[in-house]
Short mmCIF file of C-alpha atoms and ligand atoms in Angstrom, two decimals:
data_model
loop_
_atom_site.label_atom_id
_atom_site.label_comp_id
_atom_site.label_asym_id
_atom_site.label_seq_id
_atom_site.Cartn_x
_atom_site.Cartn_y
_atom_site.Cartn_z
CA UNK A 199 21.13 -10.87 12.22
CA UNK A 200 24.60 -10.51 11.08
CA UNK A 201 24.30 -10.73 6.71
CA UNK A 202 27.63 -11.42 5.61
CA UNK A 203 26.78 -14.28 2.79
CA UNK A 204 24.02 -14.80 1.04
CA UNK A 205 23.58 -18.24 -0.63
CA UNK A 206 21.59 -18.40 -3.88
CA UNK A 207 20.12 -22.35 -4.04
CA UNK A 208 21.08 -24.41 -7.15
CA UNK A 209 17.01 -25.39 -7.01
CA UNK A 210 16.47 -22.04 -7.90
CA UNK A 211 17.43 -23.49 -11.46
CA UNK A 212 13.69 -24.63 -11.48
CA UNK A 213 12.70 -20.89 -12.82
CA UNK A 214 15.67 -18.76 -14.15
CA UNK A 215 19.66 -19.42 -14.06
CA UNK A 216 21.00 -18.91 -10.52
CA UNK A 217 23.77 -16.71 -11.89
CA UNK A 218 21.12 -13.90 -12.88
CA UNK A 219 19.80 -13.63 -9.48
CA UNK A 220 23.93 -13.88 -8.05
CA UNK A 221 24.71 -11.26 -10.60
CA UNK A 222 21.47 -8.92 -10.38
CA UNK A 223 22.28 -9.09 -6.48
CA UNK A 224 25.89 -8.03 -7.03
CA UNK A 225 26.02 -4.95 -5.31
CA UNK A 226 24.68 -5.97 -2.04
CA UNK A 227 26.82 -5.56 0.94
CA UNK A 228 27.07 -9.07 1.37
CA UNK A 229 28.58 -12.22 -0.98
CA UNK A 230 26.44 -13.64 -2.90
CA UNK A 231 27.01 -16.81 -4.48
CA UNK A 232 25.58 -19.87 -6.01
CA UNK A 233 25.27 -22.69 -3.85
CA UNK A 234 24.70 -26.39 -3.16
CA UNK A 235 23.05 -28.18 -0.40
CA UNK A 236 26.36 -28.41 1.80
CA UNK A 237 27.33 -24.77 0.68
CA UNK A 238 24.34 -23.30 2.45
CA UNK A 239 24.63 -24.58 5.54
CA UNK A 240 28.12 -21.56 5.85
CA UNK A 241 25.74 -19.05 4.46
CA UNK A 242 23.35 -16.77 6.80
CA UNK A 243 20.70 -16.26 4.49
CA UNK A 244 19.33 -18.43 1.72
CA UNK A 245 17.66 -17.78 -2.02
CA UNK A 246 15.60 -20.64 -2.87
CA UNK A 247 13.12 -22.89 -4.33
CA UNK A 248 13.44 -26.20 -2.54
CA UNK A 249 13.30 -26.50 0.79
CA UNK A 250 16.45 -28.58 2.62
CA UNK A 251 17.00 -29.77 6.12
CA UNK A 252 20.14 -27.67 5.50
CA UNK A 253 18.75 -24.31 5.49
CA UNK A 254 18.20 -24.64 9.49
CA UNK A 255 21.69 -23.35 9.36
CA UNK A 256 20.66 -20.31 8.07
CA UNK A 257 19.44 -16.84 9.56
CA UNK A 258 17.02 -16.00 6.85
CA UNK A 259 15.93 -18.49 3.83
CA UNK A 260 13.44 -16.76 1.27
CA UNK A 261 11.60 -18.54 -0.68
CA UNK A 262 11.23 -17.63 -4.39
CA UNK A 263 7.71 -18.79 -4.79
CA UNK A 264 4.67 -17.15 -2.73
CA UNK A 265 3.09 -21.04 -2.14
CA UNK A 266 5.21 -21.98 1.38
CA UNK A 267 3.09 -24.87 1.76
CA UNK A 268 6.36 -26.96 1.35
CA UNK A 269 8.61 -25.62 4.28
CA UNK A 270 8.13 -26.62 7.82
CA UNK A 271 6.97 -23.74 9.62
CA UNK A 272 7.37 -25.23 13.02
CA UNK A 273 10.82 -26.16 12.37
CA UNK A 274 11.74 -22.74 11.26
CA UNK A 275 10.66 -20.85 14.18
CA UNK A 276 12.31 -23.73 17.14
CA UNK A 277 15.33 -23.14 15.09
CA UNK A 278 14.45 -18.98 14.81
CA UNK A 279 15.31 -19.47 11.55
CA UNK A 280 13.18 -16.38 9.25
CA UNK A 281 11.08 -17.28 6.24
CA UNK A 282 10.18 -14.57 3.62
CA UNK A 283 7.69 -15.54 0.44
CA UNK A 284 7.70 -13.93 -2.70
CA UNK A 285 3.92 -13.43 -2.91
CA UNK A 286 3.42 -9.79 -4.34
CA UNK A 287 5.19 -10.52 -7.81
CA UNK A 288 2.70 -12.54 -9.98
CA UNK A 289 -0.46 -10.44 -10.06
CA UNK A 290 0.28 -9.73 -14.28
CA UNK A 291 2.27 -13.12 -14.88
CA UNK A 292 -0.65 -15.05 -13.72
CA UNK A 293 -3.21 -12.61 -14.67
CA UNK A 294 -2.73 -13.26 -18.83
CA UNK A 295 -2.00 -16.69 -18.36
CA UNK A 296 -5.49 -17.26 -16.94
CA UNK A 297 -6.57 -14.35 -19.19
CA UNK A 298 -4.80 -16.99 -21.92
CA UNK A 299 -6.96 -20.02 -20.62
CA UNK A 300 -10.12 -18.30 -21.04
CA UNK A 301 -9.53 -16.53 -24.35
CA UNK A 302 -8.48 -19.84 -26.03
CA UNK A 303 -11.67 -21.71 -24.45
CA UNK A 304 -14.15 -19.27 -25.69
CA UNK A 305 -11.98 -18.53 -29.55
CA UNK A 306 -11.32 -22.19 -29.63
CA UNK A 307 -7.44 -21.36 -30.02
CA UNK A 308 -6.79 -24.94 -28.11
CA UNK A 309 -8.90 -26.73 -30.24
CA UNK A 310 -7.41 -25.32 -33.41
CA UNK A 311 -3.58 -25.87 -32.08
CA UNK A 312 -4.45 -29.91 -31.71
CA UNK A 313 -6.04 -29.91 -35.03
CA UNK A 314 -3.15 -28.56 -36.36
CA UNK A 315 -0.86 -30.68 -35.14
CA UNK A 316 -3.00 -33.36 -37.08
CA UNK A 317 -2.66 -31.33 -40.54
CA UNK A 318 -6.75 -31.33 -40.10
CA UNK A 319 -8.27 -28.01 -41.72
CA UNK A 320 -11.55 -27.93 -38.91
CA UNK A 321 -13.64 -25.57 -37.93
CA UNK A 322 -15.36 -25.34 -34.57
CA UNK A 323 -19.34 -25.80 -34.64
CA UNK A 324 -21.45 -23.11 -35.05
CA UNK A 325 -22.09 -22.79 -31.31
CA UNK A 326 -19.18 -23.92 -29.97
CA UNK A 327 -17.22 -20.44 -30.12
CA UNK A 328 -18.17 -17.09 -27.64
CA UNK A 329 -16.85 -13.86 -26.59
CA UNK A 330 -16.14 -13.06 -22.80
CA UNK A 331 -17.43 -9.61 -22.51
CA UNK A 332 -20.62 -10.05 -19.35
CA UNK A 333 -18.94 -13.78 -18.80
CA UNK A 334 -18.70 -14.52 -15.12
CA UNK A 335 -15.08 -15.66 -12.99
CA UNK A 336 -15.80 -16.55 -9.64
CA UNK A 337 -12.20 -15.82 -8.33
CA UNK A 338 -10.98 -18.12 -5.21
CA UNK A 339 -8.66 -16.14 -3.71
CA UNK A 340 -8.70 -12.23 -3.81
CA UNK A 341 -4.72 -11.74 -2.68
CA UNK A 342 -1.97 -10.87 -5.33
CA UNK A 343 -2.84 -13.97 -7.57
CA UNK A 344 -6.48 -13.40 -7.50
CA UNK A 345 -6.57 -10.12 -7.96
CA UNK A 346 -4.51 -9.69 -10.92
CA UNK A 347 -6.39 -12.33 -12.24
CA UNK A 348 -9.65 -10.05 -11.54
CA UNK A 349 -7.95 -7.13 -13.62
CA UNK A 350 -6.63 -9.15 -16.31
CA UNK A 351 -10.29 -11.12 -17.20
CA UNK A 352 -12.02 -8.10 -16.22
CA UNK A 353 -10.34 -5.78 -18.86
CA UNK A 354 -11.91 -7.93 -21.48
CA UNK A 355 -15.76 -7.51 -20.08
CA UNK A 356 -15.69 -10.36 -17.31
CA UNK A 357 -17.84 -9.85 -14.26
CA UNK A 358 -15.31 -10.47 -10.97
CA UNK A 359 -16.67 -12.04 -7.83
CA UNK A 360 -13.79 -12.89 -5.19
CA UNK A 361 -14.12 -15.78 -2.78
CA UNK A 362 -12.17 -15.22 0.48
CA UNK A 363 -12.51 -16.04 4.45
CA UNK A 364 -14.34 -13.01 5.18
CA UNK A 365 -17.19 -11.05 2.70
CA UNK A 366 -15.26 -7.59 3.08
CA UNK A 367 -15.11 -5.99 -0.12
CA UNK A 368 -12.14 -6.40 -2.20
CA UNK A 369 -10.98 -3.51 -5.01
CA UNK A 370 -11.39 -4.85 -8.60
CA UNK A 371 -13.68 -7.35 -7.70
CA UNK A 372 -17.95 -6.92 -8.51
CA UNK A 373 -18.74 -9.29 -5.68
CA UNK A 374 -17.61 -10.95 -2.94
CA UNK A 375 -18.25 -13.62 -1.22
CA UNK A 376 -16.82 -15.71 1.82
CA UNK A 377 -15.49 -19.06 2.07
CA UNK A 378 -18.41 -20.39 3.95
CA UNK A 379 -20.79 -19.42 0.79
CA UNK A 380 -18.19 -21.43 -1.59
CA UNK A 381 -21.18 -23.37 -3.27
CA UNK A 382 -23.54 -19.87 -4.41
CA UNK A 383 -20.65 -18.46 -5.17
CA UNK A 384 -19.77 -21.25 -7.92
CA UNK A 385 -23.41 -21.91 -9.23
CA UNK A 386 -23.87 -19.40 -11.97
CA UNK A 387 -20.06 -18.87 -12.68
CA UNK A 388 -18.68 -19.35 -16.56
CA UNK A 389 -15.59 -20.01 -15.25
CA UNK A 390 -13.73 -20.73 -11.66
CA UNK A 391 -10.82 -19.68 -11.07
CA UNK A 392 -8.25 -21.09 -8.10
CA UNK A 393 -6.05 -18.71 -7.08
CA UNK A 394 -5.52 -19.74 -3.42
CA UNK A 395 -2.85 -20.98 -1.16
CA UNK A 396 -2.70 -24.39 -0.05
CA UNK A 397 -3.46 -24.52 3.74
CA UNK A 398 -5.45 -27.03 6.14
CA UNK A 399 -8.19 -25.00 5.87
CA UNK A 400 -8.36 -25.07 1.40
CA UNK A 401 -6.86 -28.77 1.27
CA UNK A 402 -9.51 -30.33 -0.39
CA UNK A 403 -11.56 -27.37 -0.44
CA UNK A 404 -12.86 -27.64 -4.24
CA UNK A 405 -14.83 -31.28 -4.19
CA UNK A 406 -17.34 -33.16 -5.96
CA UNK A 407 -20.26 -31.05 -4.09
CA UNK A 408 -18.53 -28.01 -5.87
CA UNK A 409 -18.29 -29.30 -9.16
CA UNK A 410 -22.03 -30.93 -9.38
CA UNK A 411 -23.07 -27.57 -8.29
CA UNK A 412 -20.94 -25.63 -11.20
CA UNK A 413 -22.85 -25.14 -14.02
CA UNK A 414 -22.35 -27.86 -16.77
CA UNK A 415 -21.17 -25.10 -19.68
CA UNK A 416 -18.22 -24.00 -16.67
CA UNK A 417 -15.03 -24.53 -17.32
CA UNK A 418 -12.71 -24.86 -14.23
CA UNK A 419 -8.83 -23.29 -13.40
CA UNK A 420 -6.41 -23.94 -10.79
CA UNK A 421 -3.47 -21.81 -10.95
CA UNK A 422 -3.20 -22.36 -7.05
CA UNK A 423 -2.32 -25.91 -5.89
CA UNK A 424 -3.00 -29.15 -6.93
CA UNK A 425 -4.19 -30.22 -3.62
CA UNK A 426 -6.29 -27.81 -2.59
CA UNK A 427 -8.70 -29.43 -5.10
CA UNK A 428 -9.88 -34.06 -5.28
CA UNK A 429 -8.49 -34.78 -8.70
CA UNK A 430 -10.11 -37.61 -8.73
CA UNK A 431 -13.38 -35.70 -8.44
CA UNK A 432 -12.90 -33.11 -11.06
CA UNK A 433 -11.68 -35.99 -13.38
CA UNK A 434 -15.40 -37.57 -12.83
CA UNK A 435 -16.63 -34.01 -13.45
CA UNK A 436 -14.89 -33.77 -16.77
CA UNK A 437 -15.72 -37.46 -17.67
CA UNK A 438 -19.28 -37.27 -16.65
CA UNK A 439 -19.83 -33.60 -17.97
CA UNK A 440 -20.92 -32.57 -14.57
CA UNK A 441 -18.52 -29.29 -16.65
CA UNK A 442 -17.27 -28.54 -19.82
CA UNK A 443 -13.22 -28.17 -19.47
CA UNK A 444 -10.80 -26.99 -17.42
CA UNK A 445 -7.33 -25.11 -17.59
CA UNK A 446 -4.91 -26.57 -15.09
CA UNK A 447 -1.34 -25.85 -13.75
CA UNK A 448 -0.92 -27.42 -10.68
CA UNK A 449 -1.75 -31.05 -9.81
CA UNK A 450 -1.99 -32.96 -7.13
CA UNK A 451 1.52 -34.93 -8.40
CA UNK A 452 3.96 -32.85 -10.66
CA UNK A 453 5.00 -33.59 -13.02
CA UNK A 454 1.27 -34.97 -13.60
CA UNK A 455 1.90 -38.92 -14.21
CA UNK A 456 1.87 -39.93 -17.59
CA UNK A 457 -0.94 -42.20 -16.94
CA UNK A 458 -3.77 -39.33 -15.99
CA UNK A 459 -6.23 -39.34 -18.15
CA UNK A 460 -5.92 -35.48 -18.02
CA UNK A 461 -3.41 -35.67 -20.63
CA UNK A 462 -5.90 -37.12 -23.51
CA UNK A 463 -9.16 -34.71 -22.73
CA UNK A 464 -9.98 -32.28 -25.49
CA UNK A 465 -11.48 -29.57 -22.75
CA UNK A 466 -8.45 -29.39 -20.86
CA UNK A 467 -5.11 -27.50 -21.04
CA UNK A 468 -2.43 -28.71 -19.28
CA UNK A 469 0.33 -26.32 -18.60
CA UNK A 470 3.56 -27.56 -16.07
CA UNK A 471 3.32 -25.40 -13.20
CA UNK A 472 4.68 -21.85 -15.53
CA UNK A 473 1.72 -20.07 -14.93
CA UNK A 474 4.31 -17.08 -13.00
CA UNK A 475 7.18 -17.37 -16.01
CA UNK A 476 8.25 -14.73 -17.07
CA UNK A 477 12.17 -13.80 -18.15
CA UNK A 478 12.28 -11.22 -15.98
CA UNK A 479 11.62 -13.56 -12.60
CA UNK A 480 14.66 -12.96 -10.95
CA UNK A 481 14.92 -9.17 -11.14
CA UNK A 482 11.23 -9.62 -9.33
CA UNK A 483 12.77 -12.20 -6.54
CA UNK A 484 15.91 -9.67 -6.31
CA UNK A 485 14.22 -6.69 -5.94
CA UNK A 486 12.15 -8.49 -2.88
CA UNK A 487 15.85 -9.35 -1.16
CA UNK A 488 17.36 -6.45 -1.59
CA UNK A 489 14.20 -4.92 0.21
CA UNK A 490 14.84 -7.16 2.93
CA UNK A 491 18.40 -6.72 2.92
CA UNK A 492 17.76 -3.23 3.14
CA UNK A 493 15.43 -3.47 6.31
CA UNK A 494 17.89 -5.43 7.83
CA UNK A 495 20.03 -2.75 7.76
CA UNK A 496 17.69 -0.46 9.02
CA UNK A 497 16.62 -2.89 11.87
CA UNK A 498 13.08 -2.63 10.48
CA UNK A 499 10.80 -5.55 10.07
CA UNK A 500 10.86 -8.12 7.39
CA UNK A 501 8.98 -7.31 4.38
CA UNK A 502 6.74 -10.71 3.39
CA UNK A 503 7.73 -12.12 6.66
CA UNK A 504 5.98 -15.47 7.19
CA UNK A 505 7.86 -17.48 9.77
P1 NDP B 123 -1.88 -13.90 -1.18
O1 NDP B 123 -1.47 -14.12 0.22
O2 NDP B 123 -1.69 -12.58 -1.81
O3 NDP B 123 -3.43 -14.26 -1.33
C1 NDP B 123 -4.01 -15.39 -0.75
C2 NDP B 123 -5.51 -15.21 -0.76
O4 NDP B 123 -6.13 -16.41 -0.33
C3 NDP B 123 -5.99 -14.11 0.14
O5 NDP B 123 -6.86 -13.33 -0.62
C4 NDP B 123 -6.75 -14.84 1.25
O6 NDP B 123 -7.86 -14.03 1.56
C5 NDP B 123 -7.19 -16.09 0.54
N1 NDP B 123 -7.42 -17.22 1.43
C6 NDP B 123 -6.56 -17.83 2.27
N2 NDP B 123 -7.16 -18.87 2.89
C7 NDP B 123 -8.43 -18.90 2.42
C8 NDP B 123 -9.55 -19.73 2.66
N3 NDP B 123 -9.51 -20.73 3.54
N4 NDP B 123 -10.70 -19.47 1.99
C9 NDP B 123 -10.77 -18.44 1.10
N5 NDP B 123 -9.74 -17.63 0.85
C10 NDP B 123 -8.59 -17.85 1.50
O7 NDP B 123 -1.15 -15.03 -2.02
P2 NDP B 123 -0.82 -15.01 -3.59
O8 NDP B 123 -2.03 -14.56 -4.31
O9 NDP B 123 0.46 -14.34 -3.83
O10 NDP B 123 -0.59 -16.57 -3.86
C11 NDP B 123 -1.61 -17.52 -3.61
C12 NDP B 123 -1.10 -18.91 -3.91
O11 NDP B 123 -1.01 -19.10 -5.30
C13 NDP B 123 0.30 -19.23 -3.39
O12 NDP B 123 0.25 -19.64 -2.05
C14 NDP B 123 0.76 -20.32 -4.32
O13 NDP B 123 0.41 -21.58 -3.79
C15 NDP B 123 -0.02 -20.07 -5.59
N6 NDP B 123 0.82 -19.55 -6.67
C16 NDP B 123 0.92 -20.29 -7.83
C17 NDP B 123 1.67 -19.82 -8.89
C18 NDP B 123 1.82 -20.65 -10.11
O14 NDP B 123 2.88 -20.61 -10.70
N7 NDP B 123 0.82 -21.40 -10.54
C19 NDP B 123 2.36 -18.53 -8.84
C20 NDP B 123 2.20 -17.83 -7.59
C21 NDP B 123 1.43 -18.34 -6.56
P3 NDP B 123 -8.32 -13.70 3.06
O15 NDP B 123 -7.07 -13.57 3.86
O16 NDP B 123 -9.11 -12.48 2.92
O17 NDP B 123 -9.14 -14.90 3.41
C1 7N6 B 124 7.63 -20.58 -10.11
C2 7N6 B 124 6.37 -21.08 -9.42
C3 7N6 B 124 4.55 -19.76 -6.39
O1 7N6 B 124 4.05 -20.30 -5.41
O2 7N6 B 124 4.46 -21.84 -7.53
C4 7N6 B 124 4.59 -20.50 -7.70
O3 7N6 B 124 5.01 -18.62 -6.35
C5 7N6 B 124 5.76 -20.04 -8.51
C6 7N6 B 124 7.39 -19.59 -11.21
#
């Protein structure tokens, strides 16, 4: 693989100014400019967020999120085109956010930001507030996400247990369990936590079955993707108070439609899909390419290699 240009995607716009990444990757031994659809089909590798039929052109394309669930892998390889993730970067980003979600559920922070948007002076009920120290997260998902959400919550007292395909131990998590045990993990959690990637096997994974067997004080996050859980479902489970809330950043549709009654509930934060901001982003993605770049050089093998 010959690197002579490197093409940074206009979509990478979506999460930081493509002329950070073009500038922070200015010393590569290859160009590296800012391009459009048409302008990446002369370049032999690819920075992005979107996927285009375009990039087939392309040597290498690597994705600037870790979820791939939007490029077609079977394309890729008959083309023997590369694709690299960026999974490894958001284990603090997404750790305090969900950190964030819990703290302002059990302070009441969320509560207090709406009534003061109202001008209303109003306290929460005497029972309604709680501290998180020997809460429970049952974490689905024990990679980078998961696990930085796992030393994050517990830092401020929450017991960890880590749902993944197998029940091999994880570090930083008290329990584990595997997939196949989804439903006794969930049952005495405080809070559950998505973390995962969306795949055939998690599509749909998080159902009504899982939420009538949640316990009704739980409140529910999915910092994964939207898919992996029935909206439709966990709206029921709100509705009904089959659980309590839920803190969400993915959804089945994004932007979530204006019409989803997810928008109006007082238990749930909505947050659009910035769970991973931070301003530093594309120092993170650059450091990732110009580890690749690097192996390339070397003729080693690609680091986050997923195609
Ligand atoms: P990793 O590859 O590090 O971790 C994925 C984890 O999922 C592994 O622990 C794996 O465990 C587990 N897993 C995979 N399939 C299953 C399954 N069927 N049942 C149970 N566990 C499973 O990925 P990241 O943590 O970096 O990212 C995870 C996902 O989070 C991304 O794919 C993306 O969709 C999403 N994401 C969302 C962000 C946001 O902004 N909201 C930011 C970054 C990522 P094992 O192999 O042991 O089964
Ligand atoms: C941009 C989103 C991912 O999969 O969706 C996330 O990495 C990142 C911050």
């Amino acid at each position: 693989l010959d690197l002579e240009r490197i093409g940074v995607h206009e979509s990478v716009g979506n999460v930081f100014p493509p002329a950070e990444l073009e500038s922070y990757l200015s010393d590569l031994p290859a160009t590296v400019e800012t391009v459009d659809d048409d302008g990446a089909r002369d370049c032999d590798a690819v920075v992005t967020f979107a996927y285009r039929e375009a990039f087939l052109d392309c040597d290498w394309i690597h994705s600037i999120q870790a979820g791939v669930d939007r490029f077609p892998f079977d394309d890729l390889e008959a083309e023997d085109v590369v694709l690299t993730n960026s999974t490894g970067i958001h284990d603090r980003t997404v750790g305090e956010t969900v950190a964030g979600y819990l703290l302002a559920f059990s302070r009441r922070l969320h509560a207090h930001v709406a009534a003061q948007k109202e001008g209303e002076w109003e306290k929460p009920a005497w029972d309604e507030a709680f501290t998180l120290p020997g809460k429970t997260a049952c974490i689905l998902g024990t990679g980078t996400l998961g696990s930085g959400v796992a030393d994050v919550v517990g830092s401020l007292g929450v017991r960890t247990v880590g749902v993944r395909r197998s029940a091999d131990p994880v570090p930083g998590f008290d329990e584990i369990y595997a997939t196949d045990d989804l439903l006794e993990a969930v049952a005495d959690a405080d809070f559950v936590i998505v973390t995962l990637p969306l795949t055939d096997e998690t599509h749909q994974l998080v159902d009504s079955e899982v939420f009538e067997t949640m316990r009704e004080d739980a409140y529910f996050v999915n910092v994964g993707r939207g898919p992996i859980v029935d909206e439709h479902a966990l709206i029921d489970a709100l509705e009904s108070g089959a659980i309590e809330g839920a803190a969400l950043d993915v959804f089945e549709e994004e932007p979530l439609p204006e019409e989803s009654p997810l928008w109006e509930m007082d238990e749930v934060i909505v947050t659009p899909h910035c769970a991973a901001f931070t301003r530093d982003y594309f120092r993170d993605v650059g450091d990732l390419v110009e580890e690749n770049v690097g192996r390339l050089e070397d003729e080693e093998e690609f680091y986050n290699r997923v195609v």
